[in-house]
mmCIF file of C-alpha atoms in Angstrom:
data_model
loop_
_atom_site.group_PDB
_atom_site.id
_atom_site.type_symbol
_atom_site.label_atom_id
_atom_site.label_comp_id
_atom_site.label_asym_id
_atom_site.label_seq_id
_atom_site.Cartn_x
_atom_site.Cartn_y
_atom_site.Cartn_z
ATOM 1 C CA UNK X 1 126.398 93.255 96.111
ATOM 2 C CA UNK X 2 124.999 95.296 92.514
ATOM 3 C CA UNK X 3 126.343 95.271 89.692
ATOM 4 C CA UNK X 4 124.336 97.639 88.289
ATOM 5 C CA UNK X 5 126.541 100.560 86.120
ATOM 6 C CA UNK X 6 124.754 103.087 88.028
ATOM 7 C CA UNK X 7 127.000 105.690 89.107
ATOM 8 C CA UNK X 8 127.377 108.366 91.402
ATOM 9 C CA UNK X 9 127.855 112.426 90.898
ATOM 10 C CA UNK X 10 130.976 113.181 89.829
ATOM 11 C CA UNK X 11 131.857 115.462 92.913
ATOM 12 C CA UNK X 12 130.602 116.627 95.747
ATOM 13 C CA UNK X 13 131.012 119.664 98.464
ATOM 14 C CA UNK X 14 131.764 118.403 101.815
ATOM 15 C CA UNK X 15 131.656 120.027 105.115
ATOM 16 C CA UNK X 16 133.246 118.733 108.501
ATOM 17 C CA UNK X 17 129.353 120.235 109.771
ATOM 18 C CA UNK X 18 126.257 120.719 109.540
ATOM 19 C CA UNK X 19 125.222 123.882 111.130
ATOM 20 C CA UNK X 20 126.080 126.993 108.706
ATOM 21 C CA UNK X 21 127.855 128.435 111.072
ATOM 22 C CA UNK X 22 130.767 125.723 112.266
ATOM 23 C CA UNK X 23 130.558 125.652 108.656
ATOM 24 C CA UNK X 24 131.731 129.103 107.948
ATOM 25 C CA UNK X 25 135.092 127.697 110.341
ATOM 26 C CA UNK X 26 138.365 127.630 108.910
ATOM 27 C CA UNK X 27 139.327 124.380 108.263
ATOM 28 C CA UNK X 28 135.626 122.675 107.771
ATOM 29 C CA UNK X 29 135.198 122.985 104.234
ATOM 30 C CA UNK X 30 136.532 119.470 102.831
ATOM 31 C CA UNK X 31 136.554 120.881 99.047
ATOM 32 C CA UNK X 32 135.037 119.387 96.392
ATOM 33 C CA UNK X 33 135.428 115.698 96.802
ATOM 34 C CA UNK X 34 135.551 113.342 93.739
ATOM 35 C CA UNK X 35 133.408 110.022 93.862
ATOM 36 C CA UNK X 36 134.939 108.116 91.335
ATOM 37 C CA UNK X 37 132.966 105.170 92.907
ATOM 38 C CA UNK X 38 132.570 101.993 93.281
ATOM 39 C CA UNK X 39 128.971 103.643 94.305
ATOM 40 C CA UNK X 40 127.977 101.153 97.439
ATOM 41 C CA UNK X 41 131.719 102.401 98.998
ATOM 42 C CA UNK X 42 131.442 106.312 99.000
ATOM 43 C CA UNK X 43 128.973 107.110 101.529
ATOM 44 C CA UNK X 44 131.338 105.259 104.128
ATOM 45 C CA UNK X 45 134.411 107.183 102.231
ATOM 46 C CA UNK X 46 132.562 110.378 102.687
ATOM 47 C CA UNK X 47 131.945 109.383 106.588
ATOM 48 C CA UNK X 48 135.892 108.262 107.270
ATOM 49 C CA UNK X 49 136.822 111.573 105.349
ATOM 50 C CA UNK X 50 135.141 113.226 108.008
ATOM 51 C CA UNK X 51 132.068 115.025 105.324
ATOM 52 C CA UNK X 52 128.875 115.896 107.878
ATOM 53 C CA UNK X 53 127.212 118.481 105.183
ATOM 54 C CA UNK X 54 127.129 116.857 101.876
ATOM 55 C CA UNK X 55 125.954 119.293 98.807
ATOM 56 C CA UNK X 56 125.413 117.351 95.687
ATOM 57 C CA UNK X 57 126.237 119.440 92.039
ATOM 58 C CA UNK X 58 123.267 118.598 89.757
ATOM 59 C CA UNK X 59 119.369 118.518 90.431
ATOM 60 C CA UNK X 60 118.173 114.757 90.791
ATOM 61 C CA UNK X 61 116.144 114.833 87.504
ATOM 62 C CA UNK X 62 112.688 112.330 87.409
ATOM 63 C CA UNK X 63 110.993 114.605 85.355
ATOM 64 C CA UNK X 64 112.792 114.008 82.234
ATOM 65 C CA UNK X 65 111.919 110.083 81.512
ATOM 66 C CA UNK X 66 113.349 108.046 78.955
ATOM 67 C CA UNK X 67 117.059 107.578 78.275
ATOM 68 C CA UNK X 68 119.319 105.370 80.505
ATOM 69 C CA UNK X 69 122.102 107.893 81.506
ATOM 70 C CA UNK X 70 119.531 110.007 82.817
ATOM 71 C CA UNK X 71 117.554 107.592 84.651
ATOM 72 C CA UNK X 72 121.298 106.028 85.898
ATOM 73 C CA UNK X 73 122.173 108.967 86.753
ATOM 74 C CA UNK X 74 118.798 110.214 89.418
ATOM 75 C CA UNK X 75 119.674 106.446 90.273
ATOM 76 C CA UNK X 76 123.320 106.979 91.007
ATOM 77 C CA UNK X 77 122.173 110.753 92.961
ATOM 78 C CA UNK X 78 119.683 109.547 94.827
ATOM 79 C CA UNK X 79 121.153 105.938 96.114
ATOM 80 C CA UNK X 80 123.437 108.581 97.494
ATOM 81 C CA UNK X 81 120.978 110.603 99.332
ATOM 82 C CA UNK X 82 119.726 107.778 100.598
ATOM 83 C CA UNK X 83 122.908 106.389 101.967
ATOM 84 C CA UNK X 84 124.388 109.989 103.843
ATOM 85 C CA UNK X 85 120.770 109.799 104.733
ATOM 86 C CA UNK X 86 121.632 106.774 106.982
ATOM 87 C CA UNK X 87 124.728 107.991 108.395
ATOM 88 C CA UNK X 88 122.555 111.496 109.330
ATOM 89 C CA UNK X 89 124.593 113.355 107.567
ATOM 90 C CA UNK X 90 122.901 116.569 105.844
ATOM 91 C CA UNK X 91 122.724 116.338 102.057
ATOM 92 C CA UNK X 92 121.776 119.343 100.369
ATOM 93 C CA UNK X 93 120.053 118.670 96.810
ATOM 94 C CA UNK X 94 117.288 119.527 94.545
ATOM 95 C CA UNK X 95 114.320 117.384 93.084
ATOM 96 C CA UNK X 96 112.638 117.869 89.817
ATOM 97 C CA UNK X 97 109.412 115.636 89.358
ATOM 98 C CA UNK X 98 107.113 115.774 87.055
ATOM 99 C CA UNK X 99 104.483 118.331 86.499
ATOM 100 C CA UNK X 100 101.249 116.071 86.652
ATOM 101 C CA UNK X 101 101.121 115.340 91.122
ATOM 102 C CA UNK X 102 101.917 111.490 91.150
ATOM 103 C CA UNK X 103 103.310 111.115 94.961
ATOM 104 C CA UNK X 104 106.689 110.624 94.307
ATOM 105 C CA UNK X 105 107.791 112.846 97.137
ATOM 106 C CA UNK X 106 105.810 110.712 99.570
ATOM 107 C CA UNK X 107 107.698 107.485 97.962
ATOM 108 C CA UNK X 108 110.764 109.869 98.459
ATOM 109 C CA UNK X 109 109.743 111.224 102.316
ATOM 110 C CA UNK X 110 112.056 109.039 103.929
ATOM 111 C CA UNK X 111 115.071 110.886 102.372
ATOM 112 C CA UNK X 112 116.572 113.926 103.377
ATOM 113 C CA UNK X 113 114.174 116.593 101.932
ATOM 114 C CA UNK X 114 115.194 118.499 99.438
ATOM 115 C CA UNK X 115 116.321 122.291 99.221
ATOM 116 C CA UNK X 116 113.795 122.584 97.134
ATOM 117 C CA UNK X 117 111.168 120.678 94.498
ATOM 118 C CA UNK X 118 110.878 122.287 90.387
ATOM 119 C CA UNK X 119 107.893 120.845 88.291
ATOM 120 C CA UNK X 120 104.392 119.790 89.814
ATOM 121 C CA UNK X 121 102.118 122.877 91.212
ATOM 122 C CA UNK X 122 102.037 121.019 94.540
ATOM 123 C CA UNK X 123 105.744 121.543 94.948
ATOM 124 C CA UNK X 124 105.604 124.021 97.632
ATOM 125 C CA UNK X 125 103.177 122.156 100.023
ATOM 126 C CA UNK X 126 104.685 119.068 99.168
ATOM 127 C CA UNK X 127 108.380 120.568 100.537
ATOM 128 C CA UNK X 128 106.817 121.627 103.322
ATOM 129 C CA UNK X 129 104.773 117.847 103.936
ATOM 130 C CA UNK X 130 108.456 116.302 103.376
ATOM 131 C CA UNK X 131 110.511 118.488 106.372
ATOM 132 C CA UNK X 132 107.493 119.068 108.493
ATOM 133 C CA UNK X 133 106.861 114.698 108.508
ATOM 134 C CA UNK X 134 110.974 113.504 108.387
ATOM 135 C CA UNK X 135 112.847 112.149 110.778
ATOM 136 C CA UNK X 136 115.130 109.001 110.515
ATOM 137 C CA UNK X 137 114.107 105.703 110.173
ATOM 138 C CA UNK X 138 111.117 106.456 108.336
ATOM 139 C CA UNK X 139 111.901 103.562 105.853
ATOM 140 C CA UNK X 140 114.457 100.574 106.805
ATOM 141 C CA UNK X 141 115.087 97.542 105.577
ATOM 142 C CA UNK X 142 117.276 95.260 107.946
ATOM 143 C CA UNK X 143 118.531 91.088 107.681
ATOM 144 C CA UNK X 144 118.059 89.060 110.605
ATOM 145 C CA UNK X 145 119.075 85.222 111.039
ATOM 146 C CA UNK X 146 117.064 83.987 107.598
ATOM 147 C CA UNK X 147 115.484 87.032 106.931
ATOM 148 C CA UNK X 148 115.025 90.229 105.761
ATOM 149 C CA UNK X 149 111.754 92.887 107.328
ATOM 150 C CA UNK X 150 110.838 96.500 105.993
ATOM 151 C CA UNK X 151 109.298 98.881 108.380
ATOM 152 C CA UNK X 152 107.882 101.848 106.013
ATOM 153 C CA UNK X 153 106.049 104.950 108.242
ATOM 154 C CA UNK X 154 106.019 107.076 105.188
ATOM 155 C CA UNK X 155 102.415 106.892 104.993
ATOM 156 C CA UNK X 156 102.229 107.320 108.891
ATOM 157 C CA UNK X 157 101.313 103.764 110.411
ATOM 158 C CA UNK X 158 103.643 101.353 110.359
ATOM 159 C CA UNK X 159 103.919 98.558 107.849
ATOM 160 C CA UNK X 160 106.112 96.180 108.259
ATOM 161 C CA UNK X 161 107.224 94.018 105.312
ATOM 162 C CA UNK X 162 108.710 90.696 106.214
ATOM 163 C CA UNK X 163 110.256 87.802 104.136
ATOM 164 C CA UNK X 164 112.549 85.010 104.773
ATOM 165 C CA UNK X 165 112.501 83.080 101.218
ATOM 166 C CA UNK X 166 116.035 83.945 99.972
ATOM 167 C CA UNK X 167 115.744 85.226 96.334
ATOM 168 C CA UNK X 168 113.466 88.045 98.541
ATOM 169 C CA UNK X 169 117.057 89.111 99.872
ATOM 170 C CA UNK X 170 119.275 88.653 97.035
ATOM 171 C CA UNK X 171 116.568 90.756 94.623
ATOM 172 C CA UNK X 172 116.918 93.812 97.000
ATOM 173 C CA UNK X 173 120.982 92.828 96.647
ATOM 174 C CA UNK X 174 120.638 93.522 92.860
ATOM 175 C CA UNK X 175 117.857 96.373 93.104
ATOM 176 C CA UNK X 176 119.782 98.448 96.242
ATOM 177 C CA UNK X 177 122.188 100.721 93.629
ATOM 178 C CA UNK X 178 119.910 100.267 90.172
ATOM 179 C CA UNK X 179 119.171 97.261 87.955
ATOM 180 C CA UNK X 180 116.679 96.476 84.973
ATOM 181 C CA UNK X 181 113.289 95.932 86.177
ATOM 182 C CA UNK X 182 112.795 92.273 84.327
ATOM 183 C CA UNK X 183 117.014 91.308 86.230
ATOM 184 C CA UNK X 184 115.337 90.116 89.082
ATOM 185 C CA UNK X 185 112.012 87.456 89.600
ATOM 186 C CA UNK X 186 108.449 89.441 88.071
ATOM 187 C CA UNK X 187 107.138 88.289 91.071
ATOM 188 C CA UNK X 188 108.992 89.593 93.395
ATOM 189 C CA UNK X 189 109.406 93.235 91.752
ATOM 190 C CA UNK X 190 105.785 93.025 92.170
ATOM 191 C CA UNK X 191 105.385 92.840 95.262
ATOM 192 C CA UNK X 192 108.225 95.633 96.207
ATOM 193 C CA UNK X 193 105.726 97.622 94.187
ATOM 194 C CA UNK X 194 102.870 97.030 95.683
ATOM 195 C CA UNK X 195 104.719 98.154 99.118
ATOM 196 C CA UNK X 196 105.801 101.118 97.475
ATOM 197 C CA UNK X 197 109.260 100.023 98.095
ATOM 198 C CA UNK X 198 111.027 100.457 94.621
ATOM 199 C CA UNK X 199 111.180 103.267 92.207
ATOM 200 C CA UNK X 200 111.396 103.165 88.520
ATOM 201 C CA UNK X 201 113.755 105.207 86.768
ATOM 202 C CA UNK X 202 113.564 104.711 82.687
ATOM 203 C CA UNK X 203 114.290 100.998 82.888
ATOM 204 C CA UNK X 204 115.874 100.577 86.119
ATOM 205 C CA UNK X 205 114.427 100.197 89.683
ATOM 206 C CA UNK X 206 115.881 101.229 92.231
ATOM 207 C CA UNK X 207 115.402 99.658 96.038
ATOM 208 C CA UNK X 208 114.309 102.674 98.670
ATOM 209 C CA UNK X 209 114.510 101.703 102.282
ATOM 210 C CA UNK X 210 117.881 101.953 103.651
ATOM 211 C CA UNK X 211 119.983 99.502 105.439
ATOM 212 C CA UNK X 212 119.988 100.362 109.143
ATOM 213 C CA UNK X 213 122.953 99.083 110.879
ATOM 214 C CA UNK X 214 122.311 99.921 113.866
ATOM 215 C CA UNK X 215 119.087 101.338 116.004
ATOM 216 C CA UNK X 216 119.251 105.068 117.056
ATOM 217 C CA UNK X 217 115.837 104.038 119.337
ATOM 218 C CA UNK X 218 114.361 100.725 120.955
ATOM 219 C CA UNK X 219 113.891 98.699 117.752
ATOM 220 C CA UNK X 220 110.026 98.533 118.823
ATOM 221 C CA UNK X 221 109.999 102.125 119.034
ATOM 222 C CA UNK X 222 111.166 102.259 115.621
#
């Protein structure tokens, strides 16, 4: 497990169904749910409470840069979006990116699309492409007997990254919920950077793919 000090949002709004009409019915609103942590267990806890639609309270800000607290907040929120996406939970969230287009939206495009993107002039076009191209299992990792494998279709074609060295698995576990970039071997981090498998926010590096526990389709299709 990651030992990062990254924390989840303080609370979320949650419903028992993803459909707006169903969510308006009596008994479907779960209310404002606190997320006391640890972060890696929050998606499981929300699922067990019956949450199938979750709304984050604040915009995920990747534009401000700098401070450790801002970076930790952004990475914590993105971790929750990632983990809920892996469970096919509808996540309502907003994203702020730097004004200069840098392709960050496509790096994040395996996640549930946000409600809006603030910042770059291409925001509306990026959001449209994100929504049209999103599907489950777009970028995932799995753990096999003695190896880890990432399957990535964020750029259209299948890109596959397989490693049987134990330090790759340890690095993934370390980065899963955000960790200082210098806390993992530089060569491993460079490999992950080259494959666009990590996002860096301030001093933190964060693991992008979500963990697959069961295939939604035949694995060869994915």
